[in-house]
Amino acid sequence: MKLDSYWLDTAPPLQAVADAPVQGRVDVAVIGGGFTGLSAALALARRGASVAVLDAGRIGGGASGRNGGQVNTGVAQDFASLVAQVGVERARACYLAYASAVDTVERLIREEGIDCDYLPSGKLKLASKPRHFEYLAKTAEIIYREVDQDIELIGRDRIRDEVQSDSFHGGLLQRHGGQMHMGRFAVGLANAAVRHGATLHEHAPVSAISRNGGGYRIVSERGELDAKQVFVATGPSRHGPFGWYRRRLAPVGSFIVVTEPLAPATLARLLPNRRAYTTTRLMHNYFRITPDSRLLFGGRARFSASEQPSDARSGRILQRGLAAMFPELATARIDYCWGGLVDMTVDRLPRAGQHDGIYFSMGYSGHGTQMSTHMGQVMANVIEGRGDANPWRDLPWPAIPGHTGKPWFLPIVGTYYRIKDIFY
Ligand SMILES: Cc1cc2nc3c(=O)[nH]c(=O)nc-3n(C[C@H](O)[C@H](O)[C@H](O)COP(=O)(O)OP(=O)(O)OC[C@H]3O[C@@H](n4cnc5c(N)ncnc54)[C@H](O)[C@@H]3O)c2cc1C
C-alpha cells in the first residue's frame, strides 16, 4: 500500500517548472499552487500580466491533489439550514455560485484542452438513517422550489438501482456536476498557465511578505521577488506569515483509501451510474469509481491532522467502513491511503477579498475543487479592480474564538460529532 495520493501518483509530469532561483519583479505573485493559485495565474497570464506562482511543496500537492475527486454543485452545508441562517435570497446566490463554479471547471477543461477524465455524473447524497431521508426530502423540496430543478429525490424503493448496499434509506441526486482526475486537472491547469506565460516555482515556501515601495517583497527559501500585487491561495497553510488566516480556519483532516482495480462487472453491479456519492452522517463518507476501475473511499474517519502514521490509522477505519457498506469488497486490497487538510470556516462558506492590501481566497470547507478553480478566475477580476465580481465579498470573517492557529479543539469537535451521529 502506498501512503500517497492516487491522483498525484498517477498524474503526468509537469511540463515546465522553473529551476531558477526566485527573483525579479512581477505584476502578481501568487502564493500557493493549488487550484485557486493556478487558476488565478492562468487568468492573469492570459490577460498579459506577468505572474509567478510559489508553492511550498509540489504544484497541486496540497488539497487539490489529495481530494475525493468530486466536482459537485450545491453549497457545502445543507441548503435548508443555509436558508434558515442567511435567508432565501443569499442562500440562492451561494448555491448559484457553486453552479457557476462547476461551469468554470467544465469551461477551462474545454478551452485549455485538459485531459482529466471529466465525467458529468452528478452527485448522489445517501441517507444513512430513515430520519436523514426525511430531512433530505425537505431539503429537496426547498432546493427544487427556490433554485435548482435538475434534482431528483430517490426513495428507499429505488435506491438499490443506484447503490447495491443495505446501508441507505434513499438519496438526493443533484445532476449538475461530476468528477475528474484531480492530478491530471492540476497538471493541465499548471501547463496552461505556463503556456500563457506564468512562471511556477516548487519547493519555495514563502516565509515573509513586506511592503516595498508601492508593492511587496516576497521572501522564500529559494530567493526573493518583488510584486505589484500578492494573492494568497495557501488553503489551511501551516507555514509562513499567514497567522491571520490560520486563526480563522480550522484545518480538519480528511482521509482516503483506494482499492486495487476491481472487476468492471462488480462495479457495474454495485454502482451502475458511476456517480459522485456522499453520505449524510456528520462523520460522513464519500466515494466514487476511478477511471481505472478502483473504488476511492474517503471520510473524516477521525478528527486529527493528516500525517503519515495518522493517515494509516484513519485508512484502517475507512477500510472497515467500506467493508460494512459493500461486504463483497471486504477483502479487496488497498493500494493507496492518504490524508489532507480541509480549510474549514465556521459557517462552511468560503472567504475571499483583501486583508492589509493582500488578496486572498480560501475556506472552501471540503467543497472546493470547483469553487477554488472558480475563485482563481474571479480573483483575477478582483485584482484588476472588479471587486463586485467576488460572490463572498460581504461576509464578515472574525477569528475563531480561542483559536491561536493550532487546532487544539478538533478532538472535542470530533467527540461531539460522533455522539451526535449516534443519536441523530
Ligand atoms: C481529503 C480531502 C478530500 C476532499 N474532497 C473534495 C471533493 O471531493 N470535492 C470538493 O469539491 N472538494 C474536496 N476537497 C476540498 C478541495 O480539495 C479544496 O477545497 C481545494 O483543492 C482547495 O484548493 P486551494 O488551491 O485553495 O488549496 P490547496 O490545494 O491546498 O493549495 C494550497 C497550496 O499552498 C501551498 N502553501 C501553503 N503555505 C505556503 C507557503 N508559506 N508558501 C508557499 N506555498 C504555500 C501548499 O503547499 C499548497 O500546495 C477535499 C479536501 C481534502 C483535503
Short mmCIF file of C-alpha atoms and ligand atoms in Angstrom, two decimals:
data_model
loop_
_atom_site.label_atom_id
_atom_site.label_comp_id
_atom_site.label_asym_id
_atom_site.label_seq_id
_atom_site.Cartn_x
_atom_site.Cartn_y
_atom_site.Cartn_z
CA MET A 1 0.00 0.00 0.00
CA LYS A 2 1.34 3.45 -0.91
CA LEU A 3 0.89 6.19 1.68
CA ASP A 4 0.47 8.66 -1.17
CA SER A 5 -2.34 10.28 -3.14
CA TYR A 6 -3.58 8.15 -6.04
CA TRP A 7 -4.20 11.37 -8.03
CA LEU A 8 -0.63 12.61 -7.58
CA ASP A 9 0.92 9.18 -8.14
CA THR A 10 -0.93 8.71 -11.45
CA ALA A 11 -0.64 12.29 -12.77
CA PRO A 12 1.58 13.07 -15.76
CA PRO A 13 4.70 15.15 -15.05
CA LEU A 14 4.51 18.94 -15.25
CA GLN A 15 5.92 20.35 -18.48
CA ALA A 16 7.70 23.40 -17.10
CA VAL A 17 8.64 24.31 -13.56
CA ALA A 18 11.30 26.99 -13.10
CA ASP A 19 14.55 25.61 -11.64
CA ALA A 20 15.95 29.14 -11.47
CA PRO A 21 16.05 31.00 -8.14
CA VAL A 22 13.01 33.08 -7.19
CA GLN A 23 13.96 36.63 -8.20
CA GLY A 24 12.98 39.69 -10.26
CA ARG A 25 9.75 41.65 -10.41
CA VAL A 26 6.26 40.58 -11.49
CA ASP A 27 2.81 42.12 -11.65
CA VAL A 28 1.30 39.45 -9.39
CA ALA A 29 2.93 36.94 -7.03
CA VAL A 30 0.60 34.01 -6.29
CA ILE A 31 1.41 32.15 -3.06
CA GLY A 32 0.12 28.56 -3.33
CA GLY A 33 -0.01 26.36 -6.42
CA GLY A 34 -3.31 24.53 -5.84
CA PHE A 35 -6.41 25.08 -7.99
CA THR A 36 -7.01 28.58 -6.54
CA GLY A 37 -3.50 29.80 -7.32
CA LEU A 38 -3.13 28.00 -10.66
CA SER A 39 -6.50 29.17 -11.93
CA ALA A 40 -5.72 32.80 -10.94
CA ALA A 41 -2.26 32.56 -12.55
CA LEU A 42 -3.84 31.25 -15.74
CA ALA A 43 -6.48 34.01 -15.87
CA LEU A 44 -3.96 36.77 -15.14
CA ALA A 45 -1.34 35.45 -17.58
CA ARG A 46 -3.97 35.12 -20.32
CA ARG A 47 -4.58 38.87 -19.97
CA GLY A 48 -0.88 39.66 -20.33
CA ALA A 49 0.10 40.13 -16.64
CA SER A 50 3.47 38.78 -15.51
CA VAL A 51 2.79 36.16 -12.82
CA ALA A 52 4.95 33.95 -10.58
CA VAL A 53 3.44 31.09 -8.53
CA LEU A 54 5.39 29.97 -5.45
CA ASP A 55 4.47 26.72 -3.74
CA ALA A 56 5.96 25.36 -0.52
CA GLY A 57 5.96 21.84 -1.99
CA ARG A 58 4.82 20.24 -5.21
CA ILE A 59 2.43 22.13 -7.53
CA GLY A 60 -1.01 20.59 -6.87
CA GLY A 61 0.39 18.71 -3.87
CA GLY A 62 -2.00 20.29 -1.29
CA ALA A 63 -5.73 19.57 -1.03
CA SER A 64 -6.07 20.00 -4.82
CA GLY A 65 -4.14 16.79 -5.45
CA ARG A 66 -5.39 14.90 -2.39
CA ASN A 67 -9.18 15.11 -2.51
CA GLY A 68 -12.16 12.87 -3.19
CA GLY A 69 -12.30 13.64 -6.91
CA GLN A 70 -15.81 15.13 -6.85
CA VAL A 71 -16.88 18.37 -8.61
CA ASN A 72 -20.27 18.98 -7.05
CA THR A 73 -22.87 21.67 -7.30
CA GLY A 74 -24.73 22.96 -4.22
CA VAL A 75 -23.40 24.50 -1.03
CA ALA A 76 -21.13 22.67 1.43
CA GLN A 77 -23.76 22.63 4.16
CA ASP A 78 -27.40 21.61 3.94
CA PHE A 79 -29.37 24.11 1.79
CA ALA A 80 -32.37 24.23 4.15
CA SER A 81 -30.08 25.15 7.08
CA LEU A 82 -28.41 27.82 4.96
CA VAL A 83 -31.79 29.34 4.12
CA ALA A 84 -32.62 29.40 7.85
CA GLN A 85 -29.25 31.01 8.59
CA VAL A 86 -28.95 33.70 5.89
CA GLY A 87 -32.35 33.94 4.20
CA VAL A 88 -33.50 32.61 0.86
CA GLU A 89 -32.01 35.31 -1.41
CA ARG A 90 -28.49 34.94 -0.04
CA ALA A 91 -28.74 31.14 0.09
CA ARG A 92 -29.85 31.09 -3.55
CA ALA A 93 -26.88 33.28 -4.54
CA CYS A 94 -24.50 30.92 -2.70
CA TYR A 95 -26.00 27.86 -4.43
CA LEU A 96 -25.78 29.54 -7.84
CA ALA A 97 -22.15 30.49 -7.20
CA TYR A 98 -21.41 26.74 -6.91
CA ALA A 99 -23.34 26.04 -10.13
CA SER A 100 -21.17 28.68 -11.87
CA ALA A 101 -18.09 27.10 -10.32
CA VAL A 102 -18.91 23.73 -11.93
CA ASP A 103 -19.39 25.59 -15.25
CA THR A 104 -15.97 27.24 -14.79
CA VAL A 105 -14.25 23.85 -14.37
CA GLU A 106 -16.01 22.49 -17.47
CA ARG A 107 -15.14 25.65 -19.47
CA LEU A 108 -11.44 25.57 -18.54
CA ILE A 109 -11.21 21.86 -19.41
CA ARG A 110 -12.68 22.66 -22.84
CA GLU A 111 -10.76 25.87 -23.52
CA GLU A 112 -7.37 24.56 -22.43
CA GLY A 113 -7.89 21.00 -23.71
CA ILE A 114 -7.23 19.43 -20.28
CA ASP A 115 -7.35 15.64 -20.37
CA CYS A 116 -8.66 14.78 -16.88
CA ASP A 117 -11.38 12.14 -17.37
CA TYR A 118 -14.16 14.60 -16.53
CA LEU A 119 -17.46 12.74 -16.13
CA PRO A 120 -20.68 14.78 -15.66
CA SER A 121 -22.16 12.15 -13.35
CA GLY A 122 -23.97 14.31 -10.77
CA LYS A 123 -23.80 13.76 -7.02
CA LEU A 124 -25.96 11.36 -5.02
CA LYS A 125 -26.28 12.16 -1.32
CA LEU A 126 -27.23 8.97 0.51
CA ALA A 127 -29.40 8.91 3.64
CA SER A 128 -27.70 6.81 6.32
CA LYS A 129 -30.84 6.69 8.51
CA PRO A 130 -34.61 6.87 7.79
CA ARG A 131 -34.81 10.26 9.53
CA HIS A 132 -31.97 11.56 7.38
CA PHE A 133 -34.08 10.69 4.34
CA GLU A 134 -37.00 12.70 5.74
CA TYR A 135 -34.63 15.63 6.12
CA LEU A 136 -33.26 15.17 2.59
CA ALA A 137 -36.84 15.20 1.27
CA LYS A 138 -37.49 18.56 2.96
CA THR A 139 -34.22 19.95 1.62
CA ALA A 140 -35.02 18.66 -1.89
CA GLU A 141 -38.37 20.43 -1.78
CA ILE A 142 -36.73 23.76 -0.91
CA ILE A 143 -33.92 23.35 -3.46
CA TYR A 144 -36.42 22.50 -6.19
CA ARG A 145 -38.70 25.41 -5.33
CA GLU A 146 -36.00 28.05 -4.87
CA VAL A 147 -33.03 27.31 -7.05
CA ASP A 148 -32.43 24.01 -8.89
CA GLN A 149 -34.94 21.85 -10.76
CA ASP A 150 -32.30 19.44 -12.04
CA ILE A 151 -32.54 17.23 -8.94
CA GLU A 152 -34.35 14.03 -8.03
CA LEU A 153 -35.34 12.51 -4.73
CA ILE A 154 -34.79 8.74 -4.81
CA GLY A 155 -36.85 6.79 -2.30
CA ARG A 156 -35.91 3.65 -0.42
CA ASP A 157 -37.74 1.52 -3.01
CA ARG A 158 -35.38 2.70 -5.80
CA ILE A 159 -32.11 3.34 -4.02
CA ARG A 160 -30.73 -0.12 -4.85
CA ASP A 161 -30.91 0.80 -8.55
CA GLU A 162 -28.24 3.34 -7.66
CA VAL A 163 -26.18 1.66 -4.90
CA GLN A 164 -26.17 -2.07 -4.11
CA SER A 165 -25.82 -1.75 -0.33
CA ASP A 166 -28.00 -2.26 2.73
CA SER A 167 -26.67 0.96 4.25
CA PHE A 168 -29.04 3.51 2.71
CA HIS A 169 -32.62 4.68 3.03
CA GLY A 170 -32.88 6.86 -0.07
CA GLY A 171 -30.95 9.70 -1.59
CA LEU A 172 -30.93 13.09 -3.26
CA LEU A 173 -29.46 13.33 -6.76
CA GLN A 174 -28.13 16.71 -7.95
CA ARG A 175 -27.34 16.23 -11.64
CA HIS A 176 -25.18 19.30 -12.29
CA GLY A 177 -21.54 18.48 -11.59
CA GLY A 178 -19.36 15.45 -11.85
CA GLN A 179 -15.95 14.04 -11.13
CA MET A 180 -12.46 14.19 -12.60
CA HIS A 181 -8.87 13.03 -12.18
CA MET A 182 -7.53 15.72 -9.87
CA GLY A 183 -3.84 15.16 -10.61
CA ARG A 184 -4.43 15.45 -14.35
CA PHE A 185 -6.54 18.58 -13.85
CA ALA A 186 -3.85 20.21 -11.68
CA VAL A 187 -1.13 19.43 -14.23
CA GLY A 188 -3.40 20.62 -17.07
CA LEU A 189 -4.09 23.93 -15.31
CA ALA A 190 -0.40 24.39 -14.48
CA ASN A 191 0.72 23.65 -18.04
CA ALA A 192 -1.90 26.06 -19.40
CA ALA A 193 -0.71 28.82 -17.02
CA VAL A 194 2.89 28.25 -18.20
CA ARG A 195 1.80 28.28 -21.86
CA HIS A 196 0.24 31.69 -21.28
CA GLY A 197 3.45 32.99 -19.68
CA ALA A 198 3.24 32.32 -15.91
CA THR A 199 6.30 31.01 -14.02
CA LEU A 200 5.90 28.21 -11.46
CA HIS A 201 8.30 27.58 -8.56
CA GLU A 202 8.03 24.40 -6.49
CA HIS A 203 9.63 23.86 -3.04
CA ALA A 204 9.68 27.62 -2.46
CA PRO A 205 7.92 28.17 0.89
CA VAL A 206 7.18 31.84 1.49
CA SER A 207 8.43 32.95 4.90
CA ALA A 208 7.81 36.72 4.80
CA ILE A 209 5.91 39.39 2.88
CA SER A 210 6.66 43.08 3.42
CA ARG A 211 5.74 46.38 1.77
CA ASN A 212 8.32 47.59 -0.70
CA GLY A 213 7.65 50.98 -2.28
CA GLY A 214 4.26 50.77 -3.99
CA GLY A 215 4.35 46.95 -3.97
CA TYR A 216 5.57 43.97 -1.95
CA ARG A 217 8.77 41.97 -1.35
CA ILE A 218 8.18 38.23 -1.01
CA VAL A 219 10.84 36.17 0.76
CA SER A 220 11.02 32.46 0.05
CA GLU A 221 13.57 29.73 0.72
CA ARG A 222 14.58 29.89 -2.96
CA GLY A 223 15.02 33.67 -3.25
CA GLU A 224 13.20 37.00 -3.11
CA LEU A 225 10.73 38.53 -5.52
CA ASP A 226 9.09 41.95 -5.90
CA ALA A 227 5.46 42.15 -6.94
CA LYS A 228 2.90 44.88 -7.51
CA GLN A 229 0.18 42.64 -6.03
CA VAL A 230 0.12 39.48 -3.92
CA PHE A 231 -2.57 36.79 -3.98
CA VAL A 232 -2.59 34.34 -1.05
CA ALA A 233 -4.01 30.97 -2.15
CA THR A 234 -2.47 28.77 0.54
CA GLY A 235 -5.53 26.91 1.88
CA PRO A 236 -5.01 25.89 5.53
CA SER A 237 -1.27 26.63 5.34
CA ARG A 238 0.84 25.60 8.28
CA HIS A 239 3.92 27.51 7.08
CA GLY A 240 4.72 31.15 6.63
CA PRO A 241 3.37 34.54 7.65
CA PHE A 242 -0.31 33.58 7.45
CA GLY A 243 -1.35 33.63 11.12
CA TRP A 244 -4.27 35.98 10.38
CA TYR A 245 -5.80 33.33 8.09
CA ARG A 246 -4.86 30.41 10.37
CA ARG A 247 -6.86 31.92 13.25
CA ARG A 248 -9.96 31.96 11.02
CA LEU A 249 -9.74 28.43 9.59
CA ALA A 250 -9.95 25.03 11.26
CA PRO A 251 -7.58 22.63 9.42
CA VAL A 252 -9.59 19.41 9.59
CA GLY A 253 -8.05 16.15 8.36
CA SER A 254 -9.92 14.10 5.78
CA PHE A 255 -8.67 10.68 4.68
CA ILE A 256 -8.97 8.41 1.66
CA VAL A 257 -8.26 4.81 0.65
CA VAL A 258 -8.24 3.47 -2.92
CA THR A 259 -8.65 -0.24 -3.68
CA GLU A 260 -6.87 -2.35 -6.23
CA PRO A 261 -8.53 -2.31 -9.71
CA LEU A 262 -11.85 -4.18 -9.37
CA ALA A 263 -13.73 -6.28 -11.91
CA PRO A 264 -15.76 -3.89 -14.11
CA ALA A 265 -18.78 -6.23 -13.74
CA THR A 266 -18.62 -5.93 -9.92
CA LEU A 267 -18.55 -2.13 -10.10
CA ALA A 268 -21.34 -2.04 -12.69
CA ARG A 269 -23.49 -4.03 -10.26
CA LEU A 270 -22.57 -2.08 -7.09
CA LEU A 271 -22.59 1.44 -8.55
CA PRO A 272 -24.14 1.24 -12.04
CA ASN A 273 -24.36 5.01 -12.65
CA ARG A 274 -20.77 5.87 -11.57
CA ARG A 275 -21.85 8.97 -9.67
CA ALA A 276 -20.07 11.01 -7.01
CA TYR A 277 -21.51 9.72 -3.71
CA THR A 278 -21.60 11.19 -0.20
CA THR A 279 -23.44 10.10 2.95
CA THR A 280 -25.45 12.15 5.43
CA ARG A 281 -23.66 11.39 8.71
CA LEU A 282 -21.59 14.14 10.32
CA MET A 283 -18.63 11.71 10.21
CA HIS A 284 -19.64 11.11 6.62
CA ASN A 285 -18.11 9.11 3.79
CA TYR A 286 -17.64 9.98 0.13
CA PHE A 287 -16.79 7.59 -2.68
CA ARG A 288 -16.55 7.15 -6.46
CA ILE A 289 -15.02 4.87 -9.06
CA THR A 290 -11.66 5.94 -10.51
CA PRO A 291 -11.02 5.97 -14.29
CA ASP A 292 -9.09 2.67 -13.93
CA SER A 293 -11.89 0.87 -12.03
CA ARG A 294 -10.77 1.23 -8.43
CA LEU A 295 -13.06 2.33 -5.62
CA LEU A 296 -11.98 5.54 -3.89
CA PHE A 297 -13.50 5.70 -0.40
CA GLY A 298 -12.95 8.67 1.89
CA GLY A 299 -14.20 10.30 5.02
CA ARG A 300 -13.37 12.22 8.11
CA ALA A 301 -12.65 8.91 9.93
CA ARG A 302 -11.02 10.71 12.90
CA PHE A 303 -10.73 14.35 13.82
CA SER A 304 -6.98 14.65 13.54
CA ALA A 305 -4.40 16.33 11.36
CA SER A 306 -3.05 14.47 8.35
CA GLU A 307 0.39 12.91 8.83
CA GLN A 308 1.54 9.55 7.52
CA PRO A 309 1.10 7.41 10.70
CA SER A 310 -2.23 9.09 11.38
CA ASP A 311 -3.30 8.58 7.74
CA ALA A 312 -2.62 4.84 8.03
CA ARG A 313 -4.73 4.61 11.23
CA SER A 314 -7.55 6.51 9.52
CA GLY A 315 -7.15 4.23 6.49
CA ARG A 316 -7.88 1.17 8.67
CA ILE A 317 -11.08 2.83 9.98
CA LEU A 318 -12.11 3.63 6.38
CA GLN A 319 -11.42 0.06 5.26
CA ARG A 320 -13.83 -1.21 7.96
CA GLY A 321 -16.43 1.36 6.79
CA LEU A 322 -16.01 0.23 3.18
CA ALA A 323 -16.46 -3.43 4.18
CA ALA A 324 -19.62 -2.60 6.15
CA MET A 325 -21.11 -0.74 3.18
CA PHE A 326 -20.03 -3.24 0.49
CA PRO A 327 -19.34 -6.62 2.21
CA GLU A 328 -18.08 -8.23 -1.00
CA LEU A 329 -15.22 -5.67 -1.07
CA ALA A 330 -14.08 -6.58 2.48
CA THR A 331 -11.08 -8.45 1.12
CA ALA A 332 -10.22 -6.01 -1.68
CA ARG A 333 -6.58 -4.95 -1.45
CA ILE A 334 -5.99 -1.31 -0.53
CA ASP A 335 -3.36 0.18 -2.87
CA TYR A 336 -3.38 3.80 -1.67
CA CYS A 337 -4.06 5.59 1.60
CA TRP A 338 -3.54 9.28 2.30
CA GLY A 339 -4.95 12.31 4.06
CA GLY A 340 -5.23 16.01 3.52
CA LEU A 341 -6.33 19.13 5.31
CA VAL A 342 -9.70 20.77 4.72
CA ASP A 343 -9.76 24.57 5.25
CA MET A 344 -12.98 24.74 7.27
CA THR A 345 -14.74 28.01 8.14
CA VAL A 346 -17.30 28.15 10.95
CA ASP A 347 -20.25 28.60 8.55
CA ARG A 348 -18.67 26.45 5.79
CA LEU A 349 -18.80 29.35 3.30
CA PRO A 350 -15.59 30.45 1.53
CA ARG A 351 -13.87 33.74 2.27
CA ALA A 352 -12.20 35.95 -0.33
CA GLY A 353 -11.17 39.56 -0.61
CA GLN A 354 -8.31 41.72 0.63
CA HIS A 355 -6.54 41.88 4.00
CA ASP A 356 -3.85 44.53 4.59
CA GLY A 357 -3.78 45.17 0.83
CA ILE A 358 -3.10 41.49 0.02
CA TYR A 359 -5.70 39.48 -1.91
CA PHE A 360 -6.81 36.03 -0.69
CA SER A 361 -9.33 33.26 -1.35
CA MET A 362 -9.75 30.13 0.81
CA GLY A 363 -12.08 28.44 3.31
CA TYR A 364 -13.84 26.14 0.84
CA SER A 365 -14.68 23.75 3.69
CA GLY A 366 -14.25 20.45 1.84
CA HIS A 367 -16.31 21.59 -1.12
CA GLY A 368 -13.70 23.36 -3.12
CA THR A 369 -12.47 21.61 -6.25
CA GLN A 370 -14.93 23.68 -8.30
CA MET A 371 -15.01 26.79 -6.08
CA SER A 372 -11.21 27.10 -5.81
CA THR A 373 -10.92 26.92 -9.62
CA HIS A 374 -13.74 29.44 -9.99
CA MET A 375 -12.35 31.80 -7.36
CA GLY A 376 -8.97 31.86 -9.09
CA GLN A 377 -10.73 33.26 -12.16
CA VAL A 378 -12.90 35.60 -10.07
CA MET A 379 -9.95 36.94 -8.06
CA ALA A 380 -8.09 37.75 -11.27
CA ASN A 381 -11.01 40.13 -11.97
CA VAL A 382 -10.93 41.46 -8.41
CA ILE A 383 -7.18 42.14 -8.65
CA GLU A 384 -7.90 44.12 -11.80
CA GLY A 385 -10.35 46.29 -9.83
CA ARG A 386 -13.66 44.41 -10.18
CA GLY A 387 -14.42 43.81 -6.50
CA ASP A 388 -18.10 43.26 -7.30
CA ALA A 389 -17.19 40.00 -9.10
CA ASN A 390 -16.49 38.34 -5.72
CA PRO A 391 -19.60 36.46 -4.50
CA TRP A 392 -18.22 36.27 -0.93
CA ARG A 393 -17.21 39.94 -0.60
CA ASP A 394 -19.72 40.92 2.12
CA LEU A 395 -19.12 38.05 4.54
CA PRO A 396 -17.53 39.04 7.86
CA TRP A 397 -14.63 36.83 8.95
CA PRO A 398 -13.86 37.08 12.66
CA ALA A 399 -11.18 34.84 14.19
CA ILE A 400 -12.48 31.57 15.70
CA PRO A 401 -12.73 32.31 19.46
CA GLY A 402 -9.81 30.77 21.37
CA HIS A 403 -8.05 29.70 18.14
CA THR A 404 -4.43 30.78 18.18
CA GLY A 405 -3.57 28.96 14.96
CA LYS A 406 -3.15 25.42 16.41
CA PRO A 407 -6.42 23.45 16.29
CA TRP A 408 -6.46 22.15 19.90
CA PHE A 409 -10.28 21.94 19.77
CA LEU A 410 -10.56 19.34 16.97
CA PRO A 411 -10.71 16.20 19.21
CA ILE A 412 -13.54 17.85 21.20
CA VAL A 413 -15.47 18.61 17.99
CA GLY A 414 -14.81 15.03 16.82
CA THR A 415 -16.26 13.54 20.02
CA TYR A 416 -19.29 15.84 19.77
CA TYR A 417 -19.91 14.78 16.11
CA ARG A 418 -19.55 11.09 16.97
CA ILE A 419 -22.12 11.36 19.78
CA LYS A 420 -24.47 13.39 17.58
CA ASP A 421 -24.19 10.74 14.83
CA ILE A 422 -25.37 8.07 17.30
CA PHE A 423 -28.45 9.96 18.44
CA TYR A 424 -29.42 11.89 15.32
C1 LIG B 1 -9.05 14.67 1.71
C2 LIG B 1 -9.80 15.78 1.02
C3 LIG B 1 -10.91 15.46 0.25
C4 LIG B 1 -11.60 16.47 -0.44
N1 LIG B 1 -12.59 16.10 -1.31
C5 LIG B 1 -13.19 17.07 -2.07
C6 LIG B 1 -14.12 16.69 -3.08
O1 LIG B 1 -14.32 15.51 -3.38
N2 LIG B 1 -14.77 17.70 -3.72
C7 LIG B 1 -14.52 19.01 -3.45
O2 LIG B 1 -15.15 19.88 -4.05
N3 LIG B 1 -13.57 19.39 -2.55
C8 LIG B 1 -12.89 18.45 -1.88
N4 LIG B 1 -11.90 18.81 -1.01
C9 LIG B 1 -11.52 20.23 -0.92
C10 LIG B 1 -10.71 20.72 -2.13
O3 LIG B 1 -9.73 19.77 -2.48
C11 LIG B 1 -10.05 22.08 -1.78
O4 LIG B 1 -11.06 22.97 -1.36
C12 LIG B 1 -9.30 22.72 -2.92
O5 LIG B 1 -8.45 21.81 -3.57
C13 LIG B 1 -8.52 23.92 -2.38
O6 LIG B 1 -7.60 24.38 -3.34
P1 LIG B 1 -6.56 25.51 -2.93
O7 LIG B 1 -5.77 25.81 -4.15
O8 LIG B 1 -7.27 26.65 -2.29
O9 LIG B 1 -5.66 24.87 -1.80
P2 LIG B 1 -4.51 23.75 -1.90
O10 LIG B 1 -4.74 22.81 -2.99
O11 LIG B 1 -4.36 23.19 -0.52
O12 LIG B 1 -3.23 24.60 -2.29
C14 LIG B 1 -2.59 25.44 -1.38
C15 LIG B 1 -1.11 25.40 -1.70
O13 LIG B 1 -0.47 26.40 -0.93
C16 LIG B 1 0.82 25.94 -0.62
N5 LIG B 1 1.35 26.71 0.52
C17 LIG B 1 0.93 26.70 1.81
N6 LIG B 1 1.69 27.52 2.54
C18 LIG B 1 2.62 28.07 1.71
C19 LIG B 1 3.71 28.97 1.89
N7 LIG B 1 4.01 29.50 3.07
N8 LIG B 1 4.45 29.31 0.79
C20 LIG B 1 4.17 28.79 -0.44
N9 LIG B 1 3.16 27.90 -0.64
C21 LIG B 1 2.40 27.56 0.42
C22 LIG B 1 0.62 24.46 -0.32
O14 LIG B 1 1.85 23.76 -0.49
C23 LIG B 1 -0.46 24.07 -1.33
O15 LIG B 1 0.06 23.45 -2.50
C24 LIG B 1 -11.20 17.84 -0.30
C25 LIG B 1 -10.10 18.15 0.51
C26 LIG B 1 -9.40 17.15 1.16
C27 LIG B 1 -8.20 17.51 1.99
#
